[in-house]
Amino acid sequence: MKKLNCLNFLKNYVKKFSTINKKESDESIIKHQWDFSKHSLLPFLYMFKFNKDNIGYVLHDVKTKSLIGIDFGEYEISSRIIQNLEKNLNSKLKYIFTTHAHNDHQGGNEKWKMMRGNELKIFCGSNEDRAKGDFISTFDKKLNDLETMTIGDLCIACMYTPGHMKSHVCYIITHVIDNTDISYKRDKQ
């Protein structure tokens, strides 16, 4: 089965849909059939609360035995969570993604990097305003808008969502899917 990354999947989906749509008459409807149970990330998602109103996230990629942290703003709590997950899932924290420059979202990055060194990669968005203090201080790679990367069976796309801060990004995370997961069905009305 041929694997596709997120961006190629979206391009192929749009291309295939528009091609089918052009060939069909007006009375035809193209339905996208998708089995969401095969693609849900919920069984691999762990959440934890820290400070008063923050939530950190951990995704588990079974294929690479990697743990992927998102917004580890507080080291002490996130390290206890990670120690537990590493032991119980036989996996290792290898990546941290940071959504924006507020300390309650990036505050743990420096300590994590100091403790794990080069075995841990920290990512953030590349849009920043240093003059206004809107920058992430500890990172290995800055991701551009709509830049994608694959970690095992997960595809991660960085998307700029400025507003809260200029540097704010969201991460769209999906399973890497193959082209046999998608089927199109024509229904005549």
Short mmCIF file of C-alpha atoms in Angstrom, two decimals:
data_model
loop_
_atom_site.label_atom_id
_atom_site.label_comp_id
_atom_site.label_asym_id
_atom_site.label_seq_id
_atom_site.Cartn_x
_atom_site.Cartn_y
_atom_site.Cartn_z
CA MET A 1 0.00 0.00 0.00
CA LYS A 2 1.33 3.40 -0.91
CA LYS A 3 1.60 5.80 2.03
CA LEU A 4 0.68 9.44 1.53
CA ASN A 5 1.59 12.39 3.72
CA CYS A 6 -1.15 14.79 4.84
CA LEU A 7 -0.55 17.40 2.18
CA ASN A 8 -0.45 14.86 -0.66
CA PHE A 9 -3.54 13.17 0.74
CA LEU A 10 -5.45 16.47 0.71
CA LYS A 11 -4.24 17.33 -2.79
CA ASN A 12 -5.19 13.88 -4.11
CA TYR A 13 -8.57 14.00 -2.37
CA VAL A 14 -9.43 17.41 -3.85
CA LYS A 15 -8.12 16.41 -7.27
CA LYS A 16 -10.05 13.12 -7.31
CA PHE A 17 -13.24 14.74 -6.03
CA SER A 18 -13.12 17.58 -8.56
CA THR A 19 -12.39 15.12 -11.40
CA ILE A 20 -15.32 12.88 -10.47
CA ASN A 21 -17.56 15.89 -9.98
CA LYS A 22 -16.80 17.18 -13.48
CA LYS A 23 -17.63 13.81 -15.07
CA GLU A 24 -20.94 13.35 -13.29
CA SER A 25 -24.25 14.87 -14.27
CA ASP A 26 -26.08 17.30 -11.96
CA GLU A 27 -28.33 14.58 -10.55
CA SER A 28 -25.38 12.59 -9.20
CA ILE A 29 -24.07 13.10 -5.69
CA ILE A 30 -20.60 12.01 -4.68
CA LYS A 31 -20.44 10.75 -1.10
CA HIS A 32 -17.20 10.40 0.78
CA GLN A 33 -17.21 7.16 2.73
CA TRP A 34 -14.85 7.14 5.71
CA ASP A 35 -14.51 4.74 8.61
CA PHE A 36 -13.58 7.13 11.43
CA SER A 37 -13.03 4.25 13.88
CA LYS A 38 -9.89 3.31 11.93
CA HIS A 39 -8.52 6.84 12.12
CA SER A 40 -9.34 8.12 15.59
CA LEU A 41 -6.39 9.35 17.63
CA LEU A 42 -8.35 9.29 20.90
CA PRO A 43 -6.98 5.92 22.06
CA PHE A 44 -3.47 7.39 21.73
CA LEU A 45 -4.13 10.78 23.37
CA TYR A 46 -3.37 11.61 27.00
CA MET A 47 -4.21 14.93 28.64
CA PHE A 48 -3.06 16.45 31.91
CA LYS A 49 -3.90 19.63 33.77
CA PHE A 50 -1.28 21.98 35.16
CA ASN A 51 -1.34 25.40 36.75
CA LYS A 52 -4.95 26.55 37.12
CA ASP A 53 -6.20 26.54 33.57
CA ASN A 54 -3.72 24.78 31.29
CA ILE A 55 -3.81 21.41 29.63
CA GLY A 56 -0.84 19.53 28.23
CA TYR A 57 -1.25 16.77 25.68
CA VAL A 58 0.71 13.61 24.91
CA LEU A 59 0.23 11.49 21.80
CA HIS A 60 1.60 7.98 21.57
CA ASP A 61 2.88 6.72 18.23
CA VAL A 62 2.90 2.95 18.61
CA LYS A 63 4.95 2.32 15.46
CA THR A 64 8.03 4.26 16.66
CA LYS A 65 7.30 3.93 20.39
CA SER A 66 7.44 7.72 20.54
CA LEU A 67 5.63 10.06 22.89
CA ILE A 68 4.82 13.47 21.45
CA GLY A 69 4.17 16.29 23.90
CA ILE A 70 2.20 19.43 23.14
CA ASP A 71 2.52 22.54 25.32
CA PHE A 72 4.66 21.29 28.18
CA GLY A 73 4.59 24.60 30.02
CA GLU A 74 5.32 23.10 33.42
CA TYR A 75 8.23 20.68 33.77
CA GLU A 76 7.54 19.06 37.15
CA ILE A 77 4.02 17.87 36.35
CA SER A 78 4.77 16.94 32.74
CA SER A 79 7.84 14.94 33.82
CA ARG A 80 5.75 12.85 36.25
CA ILE A 81 3.20 12.19 33.48
CA ILE A 82 5.93 11.27 31.00
CA GLN A 83 7.74 8.96 33.44
CA ASN A 84 4.47 7.09 33.98
CA LEU A 85 3.67 6.87 30.25
CA GLU A 86 7.20 5.84 29.30
CA LYS A 87 7.07 3.00 31.82
CA ASN A 88 3.54 1.81 31.01
CA LEU A 89 3.72 2.20 27.22
CA ASN A 90 7.35 1.13 26.79
CA SER A 91 7.91 4.33 24.80
CA LYS A 92 10.07 7.44 25.02
CA LEU A 93 9.32 11.18 24.85
CA LYS A 94 11.03 12.21 21.61
CA TYR A 95 9.16 15.34 20.53
CA ILE A 96 7.58 18.45 22.03
CA PHE A 97 5.44 20.86 19.99
CA THR A 98 4.76 24.33 21.35
CA THR A 99 1.73 26.37 20.22
CA HIS A 100 2.86 29.85 21.28
CA ALA A 101 5.30 31.92 23.31
CA HIS A 102 3.46 32.31 26.62
CA ASN A 103 5.50 30.78 29.42
CA ASP A 104 2.65 28.51 30.50
CA HIS A 105 2.98 26.80 27.10
CA GLN A 106 6.75 26.86 26.55
CA GLY A 107 8.04 27.11 30.13
CA GLY A 108 9.08 23.47 30.43
CA ASN A 109 10.97 23.32 27.12
CA GLU A 110 14.32 24.51 28.48
CA LYS A 111 14.38 22.00 31.33
CA TRP A 112 13.21 19.17 29.07
CA LYS A 113 15.99 19.99 26.60
CA MET A 114 18.54 20.18 29.41
CA MET A 115 17.43 16.79 30.78
CA ARG A 116 17.06 14.92 27.45
CA GLY A 117 19.54 16.68 25.18
CA ASN A 118 19.58 15.70 21.51
CA GLU A 119 17.27 12.70 21.98
CA LEU A 120 14.40 15.22 22.28
CA LYS A 121 13.35 17.53 19.43
CA ILE A 122 11.31 20.65 20.18
CA PHE A 123 9.21 22.32 17.46
CA CYS A 124 7.39 25.65 17.24
CA GLY A 125 5.98 28.00 14.61
CA SER A 126 8.34 30.35 12.77
CA ASN A 127 6.22 33.50 13.00
CA GLU A 128 7.43 35.65 15.90
CA ASP A 129 7.87 39.22 17.10
CA ARG A 130 10.95 39.41 19.35
CA ALA A 131 10.42 43.12 20.05
CA LYS A 132 7.11 42.27 21.75
CA GLY A 133 8.47 39.23 23.60
CA ASP A 134 6.56 36.93 21.26
CA PHE A 135 9.18 34.24 20.67
CA ILE A 136 9.90 30.74 21.84
CA SER A 137 13.30 30.54 23.47
CA THR A 138 14.07 26.79 23.38
CA PHE A 139 13.47 24.84 20.16
CA ASP A 140 15.23 22.67 17.60
CA LYS A 141 13.18 23.54 14.52
CA LYS A 142 10.72 26.22 13.53
CA LEU A 143 7.87 25.06 11.33
CA ASN A 144 6.38 27.23 8.60
CA ASP A 145 2.68 27.64 7.97
CA LEU A 146 1.26 24.39 6.50
CA GLU A 147 4.60 22.60 6.83
CA THR A 148 4.03 18.91 7.49
CA MET A 149 6.09 16.16 9.00
CA THR A 150 5.55 12.48 9.65
CA ILE A 151 6.40 10.69 12.88
CA GLY A 152 5.73 6.99 12.50
CA ASP A 153 2.01 6.64 11.78
CA LEU A 154 1.23 10.29 12.58
CA CYS A 155 1.21 13.21 10.21
CA ILE A 156 1.56 16.64 11.83
CA ALA A 157 0.80 19.89 10.01
CA CYS A 158 1.61 23.30 11.51
CA MET A 159 -1.01 25.96 10.82
CA TYR A 160 -0.71 29.62 11.79
CA THR A 161 -3.61 30.82 13.90
CA PRO A 162 -2.47 34.28 15.04
CA GLY A 163 -4.73 36.18 17.37
CA HIS A 164 -3.93 35.05 20.89
CA MET A 165 -0.32 35.85 19.96
CA LYS A 166 1.30 36.53 16.62
CA SER A 167 3.33 33.34 16.99
CA HIS A 168 0.32 31.14 17.77
CA VAL A 169 0.00 27.92 15.77
CA CYS A 170 -2.23 24.88 15.87
CA TYR A 171 -1.09 21.40 15.00
CA ILE A 172 -3.35 19.31 12.85
CA ILE A 173 -2.53 15.70 13.60
CA THR A 174 -3.84 12.73 11.64
CA HIS A 175 -2.86 9.16 11.05
CA VAL A 176 -0.76 8.66 7.95
CA ILE A 177 -3.27 7.03 5.68
CA ASP A 178 -2.98 5.03 2.54
CA ASN A 179 -5.06 5.57 -0.57
CA THR A 180 -7.08 2.39 0.02
CA ASP A 181 -8.73 4.00 3.09
CA ILE A 182 -10.81 6.28 0.93
CA SER A 183 -13.70 5.23 -1.24
CA TYR A 184 -16.15 7.27 -3.25
CA LYS A 185 -19.72 6.21 -3.81
CA ARG A 186 -22.05 7.62 -6.43
CA ASP A 187 -25.70 7.87 -5.47
CA LYS A 188 -28.33 8.75 -8.03
CA GLN A 189 -31.17 10.89 -6.75
#
